[in-house]
Amino acid sequence: MDLRLPSPLERLDEPGLTIYLKRDDLIHPDFPGNKWRKLKYNLVAAREAGKRTLLTFGGAYSNHLRATAAAGHHFGFETIGIVRGAEHTPLNPVLARARELGMTLAYLDRAAYRRKAEERLRETYGDFFLIPEGGANRYALRGCAELVEEIDRDFDLLCFSSGTGATLAGAATALRPHQRALGFSALKGDFLAGEVRRLQAGYGHETGNWSIDDRFHFGGFAKRPRPLLEFVDDFHRRHGIALDPVYEGKMMYALLNGAVEPGTSLVAVL
Ligand SMILES: Cc1ncc(COP(=O)(O)O)c(C=O)c1O
């Protein structure tokens, strides 16, 4: 398996702003964005614990489920994906690929999914290494910290599109004293800062060098209002980069629409 690491750093010129894009979206087709970084030390921990099966959770369009399936396929683990909601056939492309990569898919209705009773799962599936939804745990933070070390030029601000906040939480632990991290929340609500603090506490490394901007969620997770889609299309035409509207599009929209001071030396992570 060829992973493109370190991921490329590309310069993007926009009026009044130069942004360096950390192209984690190019790491591997089965591990887009932060997926490889989040899984890497989970795989090490699973192996060290002698586990042969990975079990994780996600919605029906979860790239994390697909990436966990790919990790199992490439590194010799059985994988079980617990999907939120009912089964729909034919499977959508994300779940179809997960199954193709050998993942056993099981479905839980929303109430049961919220409880995610681990005991029950162990009764059903036996011994497994549990990776939380979105891969967000202390092993993920360790992997995400490594993206900072790959950036071979100085900058002041490192920007993320945030869902669980794990990528930001991990990367913030590796910044130098003059540097800060800024996460644009892809979800509506103000819970993300609490999540970042909780994740950093679990990792044993709390920092005060980050903040969350929750003004650019565009109505909530996976909402696709027209201005966002037009921005993504326009960005594609001008720069040849297809941003996903769920995460990357919102962050780039924010950066090109006044979220940071002009002239800030920044790196944005795709
Ligand atoms: C492209 C992309 N950006 C950002 C995120 C959100 O990252 P995090 O959950 O670590 O905040 C995800 C999902 O994990 C993603 O796929």
PDB file of C-alpha atoms and ligand atoms in Angstrom:
ATOM      1  CA  MET A   1       0.000   0.000   0.000  1.00  0.00           C
ATOM      2  CA  ASP A   2       1.469   3.316  -1.093  1.00  0.00           C
ATOM      3  CA  LEU A   3       0.731   6.161   1.291  1.00  0.00           C
ATOM      4  CA  ARG A   4       1.662   9.623   0.105  1.00  0.00           C
ATOM      5  CA  LEU A   5       3.510  10.786   3.214  1.00  0.00           C
ATOM      6  CA  PRO A   6       4.516  13.411   4.024  1.00  0.00           C
ATOM      7  CA  SER A   7       1.453  14.770   2.253  1.00  0.00           C
ATOM      8  CA  PRO A   8       2.239  17.616  -0.188  1.00  0.00           C
ATOM      9  CA  LEU A   9       2.161  21.265   0.869  1.00  0.00           C
ATOM     10  CA  GLU A  10       0.797  23.452  -1.952  1.00  0.00           C
ATOM     11  CA  ARG A  11       0.733  27.219  -2.231  1.00  0.00           C
ATOM     12  CA  LEU A  12      -2.580  28.852  -3.093  1.00  0.00           C
ATOM     13  CA  ASP A  13      -2.741  32.533  -3.972  1.00  0.00           C
ATOM     14  CA  GLU A  14      -5.951  34.418  -3.393  1.00  0.00           C
ATOM     15  CA  PRO A  15      -6.404  38.207  -3.327  1.00  0.00           C
ATOM     16  CA  GLY A  16      -4.930  39.449  -0.031  1.00  0.00           C
ATOM     17  CA  LEU A  17      -4.200  35.981   1.275  1.00  0.00           C
ATOM     18  CA  THR A  18      -1.655  33.266   0.638  1.00  0.00           C
ATOM     19  CA  ILE A  19      -2.655  29.882   1.996  1.00  0.00           C
ATOM     20  CA  TYR A  20      -0.543  26.778   2.112  1.00  0.00           C
ATOM     21  CA  LEU A  21      -2.717  23.712   1.699  1.00  0.00           C
ATOM     22  CA  LYS A  22      -1.626  20.574   3.506  1.00  0.00           C
ATOM     23  CA  ARG A  23      -2.994  18.032   1.036  1.00  0.00           C
ATOM     24  CA  ASP A  24      -3.923  15.179   3.379  1.00  0.00           C
ATOM     25  CA  ASP A  25      -6.723  14.460   0.901  1.00  0.00           C
ATOM     26  CA  LEU A  26      -4.015  12.950  -1.340  1.00  0.00           C
ATOM     27  CA  ILE A  27      -2.614  10.470   1.210  1.00  0.00           C
ATOM     28  CA  HIS A  28      -4.537   7.458  -0.179  1.00  0.00           C
ATOM     29  CA  PRO A  29      -7.927   6.927  -1.874  1.00  0.00           C
ATOM     30  CA  ASP A  30      -9.093   4.566   0.897  1.00  0.00           C
ATOM     31  CA  PHE A  31      -7.739   6.849   3.650  1.00  0.00           C
ATOM     32  CA  PRO A  32      -8.811  10.354   2.659  1.00  0.00           C
ATOM     33  CA  GLY A  33      -7.900  13.308   4.861  1.00  0.00           C
ATOM     34  CA  ASN A  34      -7.063  12.511   8.436  1.00  0.00           C
ATOM     35  CA  LYS A  35      -8.217   8.878   8.230  1.00  0.00           C
ATOM     36  CA  TRP A  36      -4.790   7.319   8.030  1.00  0.00           C
ATOM     37  CA  ARG A  37      -3.405   9.577  10.741  1.00  0.00           C
ATOM     38  CA  LYS A  38      -6.254   8.621  13.061  1.00  0.00           C
ATOM     39  CA  LEU A  39      -5.976   4.898  12.451  1.00  0.00           C
ATOM     40  CA  LYS A  40      -2.218   4.437  12.471  1.00  0.00           C
ATOM     41  CA  TYR A  41      -1.643   4.182  16.235  1.00  0.00           C
ATOM     42  CA  ASN A  42      -4.981   2.437  16.744  1.00  0.00           C
ATOM     43  CA  LEU A  43      -3.593  -0.345  14.553  1.00  0.00           C
ATOM     44  CA  VAL A  44      -0.362  -0.427  16.539  1.00  0.00           C
ATOM     45  CA  ALA A  45      -2.320  -0.599  19.819  1.00  0.00           C
ATOM     46  CA  ALA A  46      -4.630  -3.327  18.487  1.00  0.00           C
ATOM     47  CA  ARG A  47      -1.682  -5.406  17.389  1.00  0.00           C
ATOM     48  CA  GLU A  48       0.181  -4.900  20.669  1.00  0.00           C
ATOM     49  CA  ALA A  49      -2.958  -5.986  22.544  1.00  0.00           C
ATOM     50  CA  GLY A  50      -3.053  -9.147  20.415  1.00  0.00           C
ATOM     51  CA  LYS A  51      -6.440  -8.297  18.906  1.00  0.00           C
ATOM     52  CA  ARG A  52      -7.438  -9.751  15.556  1.00  0.00           C
ATOM     53  CA  THR A  53     -10.652  -7.812  15.036  1.00  0.00           C
ATOM     54  CA  LEU A  54     -11.381  -4.079  14.825  1.00  0.00           C
ATOM     55  CA  LEU A  55     -14.888  -2.866  15.599  1.00  0.00           C
ATOM     56  CA  THR A  56     -16.023   0.662  14.948  1.00  0.00           C
ATOM     57  CA  PHE A  57     -19.083   2.834  14.315  1.00  0.00           C
ATOM     58  CA  GLY A  58     -20.352   5.309  11.778  1.00  0.00           C
ATOM     59  CA  GLY A  59     -23.199   6.733   9.751  1.00  0.00           C
ATOM     60  CA  ALA A  60     -24.072   5.245   6.377  1.00  0.00           C
ATOM     61  CA  TYR A  61     -21.698   7.668   4.590  1.00  0.00           C
ATOM     62  CA  SER A  62     -18.848   7.383   7.060  1.00  0.00           C
ATOM     63  CA  ASN A  63     -15.419   7.563   5.439  1.00  0.00           C
ATOM     64  CA  HIS A  64     -14.101   6.346   8.779  1.00  0.00           C
ATOM     65  CA  LEU A  65     -15.944   3.013   8.380  1.00  0.00           C
ATOM     66  CA  ARG A  66     -14.530   2.599   4.900  1.00  0.00           C
ATOM     67  CA  ALA A  67     -11.025   3.519   6.067  1.00  0.00           C
ATOM     68  CA  THR A  68     -11.208   1.037   8.954  1.00  0.00           C
ATOM     69  CA  ALA A  69     -12.245  -1.645   6.474  1.00  0.00           C
ATOM     70  CA  ALA A  70      -9.244  -0.726   4.313  1.00  0.00           C
ATOM     71  CA  ALA A  71      -6.924  -0.823   7.320  1.00  0.00           C
ATOM     72  CA  GLY A  72      -8.178  -4.305   8.198  1.00  0.00           C
ATOM     73  CA  HIS A  73      -7.718  -5.434   4.614  1.00  0.00           C
ATOM     74  CA  HIS A  74      -4.151  -4.117   4.350  1.00  0.00           C
ATOM     75  CA  PHE A  75      -2.954  -5.036   7.838  1.00  0.00           C
ATOM     76  CA  GLY A  76      -4.684  -8.345   8.464  1.00  0.00           C
ATOM     77  CA  PHE A  77      -7.501  -7.567  10.889  1.00  0.00           C
ATOM     78  CA  GLU A  78     -11.098  -8.705  10.677  1.00  0.00           C
ATOM     79  CA  THR A  79     -13.327  -5.622  10.701  1.00  0.00           C
ATOM     80  CA  ILE A  80     -16.846  -5.044  11.963  1.00  0.00           C
ATOM     81  CA  GLY A  81     -18.682  -1.827  11.129  1.00  0.00           C
ATOM     82  CA  ILE A  82     -21.719  -0.879  13.215  1.00  0.00           C
ATOM     83  CA  VAL A  83     -23.827   1.383  11.020  1.00  0.00           C
ATOM     84  CA  ARG A  84     -26.320   3.882  12.413  1.00  0.00           C
ATOM     85  CA  GLY A  85     -29.845   3.351  11.061  1.00  0.00           C
ATOM     86  CA  ALA A  86     -31.497   0.740   8.894  1.00  0.00           C
ATOM     87  CA  GLU A  87     -29.930  -1.194   6.048  1.00  0.00           C
ATOM     88  CA  HIS A  88     -30.612   0.190   2.582  1.00  0.00           C
ATOM     89  CA  THR A  89     -29.901  -1.899  -0.481  1.00  0.00           C
ATOM     90  CA  PRO A  90     -28.209  -1.580  -2.813  1.00  0.00           C
ATOM     91  CA  LEU A  91     -25.456  -0.357  -0.526  1.00  0.00           C
ATOM     92  CA  ASN A  92     -24.235   3.179  -1.125  1.00  0.00           C
ATOM     93  CA  PRO A  93     -20.670   3.434  -2.554  1.00  0.00           C
ATOM     94  CA  VAL A  94     -19.047   3.979   0.868  1.00  0.00           C
ATOM     95  CA  LEU A  95     -20.593   0.897   2.458  1.00  0.00           C
ATOM     96  CA  ALA A  96     -20.222  -1.139  -0.740  1.00  0.00           C
ATOM     97  CA  ARG A  97     -16.484  -0.425  -0.691  1.00  0.00           C
ATOM     98  CA  ALA A  98     -16.273  -1.258   3.040  1.00  0.00           C
ATOM     99  CA  ARG A  99     -17.899  -4.613   2.389  1.00  0.00           C
ATOM    100  CA  GLU A 100     -15.673  -5.226  -0.646  1.00  0.00           C
ATOM    101  CA  LEU A 101     -12.708  -4.692   1.695  1.00  0.00           C
ATOM    102  CA  GLY A 102     -14.044  -7.455   3.926  1.00  0.00           C
ATOM    103  CA  MET A 103     -15.941  -5.513   6.576  1.00  0.00           C
ATOM    104  CA  THR A 104     -18.871  -7.203   8.299  1.00  0.00           C
ATOM    105  CA  LEU A 105     -21.651  -4.615   8.430  1.00  0.00           C
ATOM    106  CA  ALA A 106     -24.302  -4.590  11.148  1.00  0.00           C
ATOM    107  CA  TYR A 107     -27.062  -2.051  11.667  1.00  0.00           C
ATOM    108  CA  LEU A 108     -28.381  -0.476  14.844  1.00  0.00           C
ATOM    109  CA  ASP A 109     -31.421   1.754  15.065  1.00  0.00           C
ATOM    110  CA  ARG A 110     -30.693   5.259  16.310  1.00  0.00           C
ATOM    111  CA  ALA A 111     -31.655   4.628  19.944  1.00  0.00           C
ATOM    112  CA  ALA A 112     -29.587   1.449  20.212  1.00  0.00           C
ATOM    113  CA  TYR A 113     -26.747   3.163  18.355  1.00  0.00           C
ATOM    114  CA  ARG A 114     -26.701   5.997  20.885  1.00  0.00           C
ATOM    115  CA  ARG A 115     -26.329   3.473  23.708  1.00  0.00           C
ATOM    116  CA  LYS A 116     -23.712   1.478  21.770  1.00  0.00           C
ATOM    117  CA  ALA A 117     -23.696  -1.073  24.587  1.00  0.00           C
ATOM    118  CA  GLU A 118     -20.209  -2.490  24.434  1.00  0.00           C
ATOM    119  CA  GLU A 119     -21.143  -5.534  26.542  1.00  0.00           C
ATOM    120  CA  ARG A 120     -23.822  -6.512  24.055  1.00  0.00           C
ATOM    121  CA  LEU A 121     -21.388  -6.122  21.199  1.00  0.00           C
ATOM    122  CA  ARG A 122     -18.878  -8.340  22.975  1.00  0.00           C
ATOM    123  CA  GLU A 123     -21.549 -10.991  23.502  1.00  0.00           C
ATOM    124  CA  THR A 124     -22.287 -10.883  19.784  1.00  0.00           C
ATOM    125  CA  TYR A 125     -18.850 -10.392  18.257  1.00  0.00           C
ATOM    126  CA  GLY A 126     -16.413 -11.744  20.842  1.00  0.00           C
ATOM    127  CA  ASP A 127     -13.081 -10.097  21.447  1.00  0.00           C
ATOM    128  CA  PHE A 128     -12.307  -6.948  19.469  1.00  0.00           C
ATOM    129  CA  PHE A 129     -10.346  -3.709  19.562  1.00  0.00           C
ATOM    130  CA  LEU A 130     -12.865  -0.897  19.761  1.00  0.00           C
ATOM    131  CA  ILE A 131     -12.279   2.288  17.782  1.00  0.00           C
ATOM    132  CA  PRO A 132     -14.806   5.029  18.558  1.00  0.00           C
ATOM    133  CA  GLU A 133     -16.941   6.769  15.940  1.00  0.00           C
ATOM    134  CA  GLY A 134     -14.867   9.022  13.715  1.00  0.00           C
ATOM    135  CA  GLY A 135     -11.741   7.300  15.100  1.00  0.00           C
ATOM    136  CA  ALA A 136     -11.550   9.980  17.781  1.00  0.00           C
ATOM    137  CA  ASN A 137      -9.396   8.731  20.648  1.00  0.00           C
ATOM    138  CA  ARG A 138      -5.949   9.309  22.111  1.00  0.00           C
ATOM    139  CA  TYR A 139      -4.277   7.136  19.452  1.00  0.00           C
ATOM    140  CA  ALA A 140      -5.819   9.359  16.802  1.00  0.00           C
ATOM    141  CA  LEU A 141      -4.429  12.460  18.498  1.00  0.00           C
ATOM    142  CA  ARG A 142      -0.952  10.987  18.420  1.00  0.00           C
ATOM    143  CA  GLY A 143      -1.222  10.292  14.695  1.00  0.00           C
ATOM    144  CA  CYS A 144      -2.624  13.741  13.950  1.00  0.00           C
ATOM    145  CA  ALA A 145       0.209  15.419  15.869  1.00  0.00           C
ATOM    146  CA  GLU A 146       2.551  14.044  13.192  1.00  0.00           C
ATOM    147  CA  LEU A 147       1.086  16.219  10.487  1.00  0.00           C
ATOM    148  CA  VAL A 148       2.633  19.275  12.139  1.00  0.00           C
ATOM    149  CA  GLU A 149       6.137  17.827  11.989  1.00  0.00           C
ATOM    150  CA  GLU A 150       5.725  17.297   8.238  1.00  0.00           C
ATOM    151  CA  ILE A 151       5.214  21.005   7.522  1.00  0.00           C
ATOM    152  CA  ASP A 152       8.636  22.275   6.504  1.00  0.00           C
ATOM    153  CA  ARG A 153       7.964  26.022   6.546  1.00  0.00           C
ATOM    154  CA  ASP A 154       7.068  28.393   9.331  1.00  0.00           C
ATOM    155  CA  PHE A 155       3.474  29.559   9.822  1.00  0.00           C
ATOM    156  CA  ASP A 156       1.385  31.236  12.500  1.00  0.00           C
ATOM    157  CA  LEU A 157      -1.994  29.574  12.127  1.00  0.00           C
ATOM    158  CA  LEU A 158      -2.971  25.977  11.319  1.00  0.00           C
ATOM    159  CA  CYS A 159      -6.586  25.634  10.138  1.00  0.00           C
ATOM    160  CA  PHE A 160      -8.911  22.634  10.175  1.00  0.00           C
ATOM    161  CA  SER A 161     -12.415  21.713   9.321  1.00  0.00           C
ATOM    162  CA  SER A 162     -13.621  19.982  12.465  1.00  0.00           C
ATOM    163  CA  GLY A 163     -16.151  17.252  13.154  1.00  0.00           C
ATOM    164  CA  THR A 164     -15.046  15.398  16.282  1.00  0.00           C
ATOM    165  CA  GLY A 165     -12.198  17.888  16.832  1.00  0.00           C
ATOM    166  CA  ALA A 166      -9.649  15.065  17.120  1.00  0.00           C
ATOM    167  CA  THR A 167      -7.393  16.247  14.307  1.00  0.00           C
ATOM    168  CA  LEU A 168      -7.179  19.760  15.724  1.00  0.00           C
ATOM    169  CA  ALA A 169      -6.758  18.402  19.270  1.00  0.00           C
ATOM    170  CA  GLY A 170      -3.810  16.233  18.271  1.00  0.00           C
ATOM    171  CA  ALA A 171      -2.111  18.719  15.974  1.00  0.00           C
ATOM    172  CA  ALA A 172      -2.357  21.509  18.559  1.00  0.00           C
ATOM    173  CA  THR A 173      -0.156  19.466  20.911  1.00  0.00           C
ATOM    174  CA  ALA A 174       2.694  19.614  18.382  1.00  0.00           C
ATOM    175  CA  LEU A 175       2.678  23.347  17.593  1.00  0.00           C
ATOM    176  CA  ARG A 176       5.501  25.673  18.532  1.00  0.00           C
ATOM    177  CA  PRO A 177       4.915  28.445  21.081  1.00  0.00           C
ATOM    178  CA  HIS A 178       4.106  31.183  18.522  1.00  0.00           C
ATOM    179  CA  GLN A 179       1.682  29.005  16.562  1.00  0.00           C
ATOM    180  CA  ARG A 180      -2.061  28.490  17.006  1.00  0.00           C
ATOM    181  CA  ALA A 181      -4.711  26.119  15.665  1.00  0.00           C
ATOM    182  CA  LEU A 182      -8.153  27.175  14.457  1.00  0.00           C
ATOM    183  CA  GLY A 183     -10.990  24.729  13.777  1.00  0.00           C
ATOM    184  CA  PHE A 184     -14.042  25.591  11.686  1.00  0.00           C
ATOM    185  CA  SER A 185     -16.907  23.532  13.000  1.00  0.00           C
ATOM    186  CA  ALA A 186     -18.772  21.579  10.310  1.00  0.00           C
ATOM    187  CA  LEU A 187     -21.572  20.973  12.815  1.00  0.00           C
ATOM    188  CA  LYS A 188     -24.051  23.336  14.371  1.00  0.00           C
ATOM    189  CA  GLY A 189     -23.743  23.917  18.111  1.00  0.00           C
ATOM    190  CA  ASP A 190     -21.057  24.864  20.580  1.00  0.00           C
ATOM    191  CA  PHE A 191     -20.018  21.468  21.952  1.00  0.00           C
ATOM    192  CA  LEU A 192     -16.804  21.158  19.967  1.00  0.00           C
ATOM    193  CA  ALA A 193     -14.502  23.089  22.314  1.00  0.00           C
ATOM    194  CA  GLY A 194     -15.578  20.762  25.142  1.00  0.00           C
ATOM    195  CA  GLU A 195     -14.807  17.761  22.938  1.00  0.00           C
ATOM    196  CA  VAL A 196     -11.339  19.064  22.090  1.00  0.00           C
ATOM    197  CA  ARG A 197     -10.604  19.586  25.793  1.00  0.00           C
ATOM    198  CA  ARG A 198     -11.908  16.098  26.624  1.00  0.00           C
ATOM    199  CA  LEU A 199      -9.810  14.491  23.871  1.00  0.00           C
ATOM    200  CA  GLN A 200      -6.661  16.338  24.903  1.00  0.00           C
ATOM    201  CA  ALA A 201      -7.232  15.385  28.560  1.00  0.00           C
ATOM    202  CA  GLY A 202      -7.541  11.725  27.496  1.00  0.00           C
ATOM    203  CA  TYR A 203      -4.267  12.095  25.618  1.00  0.00           C
ATOM    204  CA  GLY A 204      -2.613  13.647  28.669  1.00  0.00           C
ATOM    205  CA  HIS A 205      -1.629  16.841  26.869  1.00  0.00           C
ATOM    206  CA  GLU A 206      -3.902  19.856  27.265  1.00  0.00           C
ATOM    207  CA  THR A 207      -3.046  23.060  25.423  1.00  0.00           C
ATOM    208  CA  GLY A 208      -4.499  26.574  25.268  1.00  0.00           C
ATOM    209  CA  ASN A 209      -3.292  27.361  21.748  1.00  0.00           C
ATOM    210  CA  TRP A 210      -6.452  26.619  19.772  1.00  0.00           C
ATOM    211  CA  SER A 211      -9.900  28.010  19.168  1.00  0.00           C
ATOM    212  CA  ILE A 212     -13.099  27.059  17.368  1.00  0.00           C
ATOM    213  CA  ASP A 213     -14.989  29.234  14.894  1.00  0.00           C
ATOM    214  CA  ASP A 214     -18.584  28.007  14.722  1.00  0.00           C
ATOM    215  CA  ARG A 215     -19.934  30.602  12.272  1.00  0.00           C
ATOM    216  CA  PHE A 216     -19.485  28.556   9.087  1.00  0.00           C
ATOM    217  CA  HIS A 217     -21.494  25.352   9.575  1.00  0.00           C
ATOM    218  CA  PHE A 218     -23.977  26.341   6.818  1.00  0.00           C
ATOM    219  CA  GLY A 219     -26.962  25.012   8.722  1.00  0.00           C
ATOM    220  CA  GLY A 220     -25.414  21.865  10.142  1.00  0.00           C
ATOM    221  CA  PHE A 221     -23.572  18.696   9.268  1.00  0.00           C
ATOM    222  CA  ALA A 222     -23.975  17.580   5.646  1.00  0.00           C
ATOM    223  CA  LYS A 223     -26.236  20.521   4.783  1.00  0.00           C
ATOM    224  CA  ARG A 224     -25.513  21.769   1.269  1.00  0.00           C
ATOM    225  CA  PRO A 225     -26.999  25.205   0.754  1.00  0.00           C
ATOM    226  CA  ARG A 226     -26.523  26.783  -2.668  1.00  0.00           C
ATOM    227  CA  PRO A 227     -23.874  29.397  -1.669  1.00  0.00           C
ATOM    228  CA  LEU A 228     -21.649  26.613  -0.344  1.00  0.00           C
ATOM    229  CA  LEU A 229     -22.070  24.466  -3.466  1.00  0.00           C
ATOM    230  CA  GLU A 230     -21.422  27.477  -5.711  1.00  0.00           C
ATOM    231  CA  PHE A 231     -18.270  28.246  -3.758  1.00  0.00           C
ATOM    232  CA  VAL A 232     -17.055  24.642  -4.105  1.00  0.00           C
ATOM    233  CA  ASP A 233     -17.717  24.703  -7.886  1.00  0.00           C
ATOM    234  CA  ASP A 234     -15.993  28.037  -8.311  1.00  0.00           C
ATOM    235  CA  PHE A 235     -12.988  26.869  -6.264  1.00  0.00           C
ATOM    236  CA  HIS A 236     -12.744  23.779  -8.450  1.00  0.00           C
ATOM    237  CA  ARG A 237     -12.774  25.897 -11.622  1.00  0.00           C
ATOM    238  CA  ARG A 238     -10.140  28.307 -10.332  1.00  0.00           C
ATOM    239  CA  HIS A 239      -7.772  25.902  -8.562  1.00  0.00           C
ATOM    240  CA  GLY A 240      -8.570  22.426  -9.922  1.00  0.00           C
ATOM    241  CA  ILE A 241      -9.209  21.096  -6.416  1.00  0.00           C
ATOM    242  CA  ALA A 242     -12.542  19.374  -5.683  1.00  0.00           C
ATOM    243  CA  LEU A 243     -13.366  20.287  -2.083  1.00  0.00           C
ATOM    244  CA  ASP A 244     -15.896  18.147  -0.261  1.00  0.00           C
ATOM    245  CA  PRO A 245     -18.799  20.348   0.847  1.00  0.00           C
ATOM    246  CA  VAL A 246     -19.187  18.561   4.202  1.00  0.00           C
ATOM    247  CA  TYR A 247     -15.843  19.611   5.624  1.00  0.00           C
ATOM    248  CA  GLU A 248     -13.233  21.167   3.357  1.00  0.00           C
ATOM    249  CA  GLY A 249     -15.623  23.465   1.509  1.00  0.00           C
ATOM    250  CA  LYS A 250     -16.777  25.110   4.729  1.00  0.00           C
ATOM    251  CA  MET A 251     -13.241  25.798   5.935  1.00  0.00           C
ATOM    252  CA  MET A 252     -12.093  27.226   2.601  1.00  0.00           C
ATOM    253  CA  TYR A 253     -15.230  29.345   2.351  1.00  0.00           C
ATOM    254  CA  ALA A 254     -14.488  30.733   5.817  1.00  0.00           C
ATOM    255  CA  LEU A 255     -10.840  31.476   4.982  1.00  0.00           C
ATOM    256  CA  LEU A 256     -11.729  33.260   1.729  1.00  0.00           C
ATOM    257  CA  ASN A 257     -14.571  35.191   3.353  1.00  0.00           C
ATOM    258  CA  GLY A 258     -12.870  37.104   6.110  1.00  0.00           C
ATOM    259  CA  ALA A 259     -12.496  34.540   8.918  1.00  0.00           C
ATOM    260  CA  VAL A 260      -8.816  35.420   9.405  1.00  0.00           C
ATOM    261  CA  GLU A 261      -6.830  38.671   9.254  1.00  0.00           C
ATOM    262  CA  PRO A 262      -5.432  39.354   5.753  1.00  0.00           C
ATOM    263  CA  GLY A 263      -1.713  38.629   5.699  1.00  0.00           C
ATOM    264  CA  THR A 264      -1.886  35.846   8.321  1.00  0.00           C
ATOM    265  CA  SER A 265       0.695  33.192   7.602  1.00  0.00           C
ATOM    266  CA  LEU A 266      -1.456  30.106   7.493  1.00  0.00           C
ATOM    267  CA  VAL A 267      -1.604  26.464   6.580  1.00  0.00           C
ATOM    268  CA  ALA A 268      -5.009  24.846   5.963  1.00  0.00           C
ATOM    269  CA  VAL A 269      -5.328  21.080   6.299  1.00  0.00           C
ATOM    270  CA  LEU A 270      -7.467  19.276   3.702  1.00  0.00           C
TER     271      LEU A 270
HETATM  272  C1  LIG B   1     -12.018  15.746   4.988  1.00  0.00           C
HETATM  273  C2  LIG B   1     -12.290  15.787   6.460  1.00  0.00           C
HETATM  274  N1  LIG B   1     -12.016  16.919   7.138  1.00  0.00           N
HETATM  275  C3  LIG B   1     -12.266  16.989   8.457  1.00  0.00           C
HETATM  276  C4  LIG B   1     -12.819  15.941   9.179  1.00  0.00           C
HETATM  277  C5  LIG B   1     -13.121  16.120  10.641  1.00  0.00           C
HETATM  278  O1  LIG B   1     -12.028  15.770  11.438  1.00  0.00           O
HETATM  279  P1  LIG B   1     -12.179  15.652  13.009  1.00  0.00           P
HETATM  280  O2  LIG B   1     -13.304  14.689  13.254  1.00  0.00           O
HETATM  281  O3  LIG B   1     -10.871  15.121  13.482  1.00  0.00           O
HETATM  282  O4  LIG B   1     -12.489  17.004  13.555  1.00  0.00           O
HETATM  283  C6  LIG B   1     -13.121  14.745   8.509  1.00  0.00           C
HETATM  284  C7  LIG B   1     -13.706  13.591   9.208  1.00  0.00           C
HETATM  285  O5  LIG B   1     -13.129  12.981  10.048  1.00  0.00           O
HETATM  286  C8  LIG B   1     -12.849  14.660   7.120  1.00  0.00           C
HETATM  287  O6  LIG B   1     -13.145  13.537   6.431  1.00  0.00           O
END
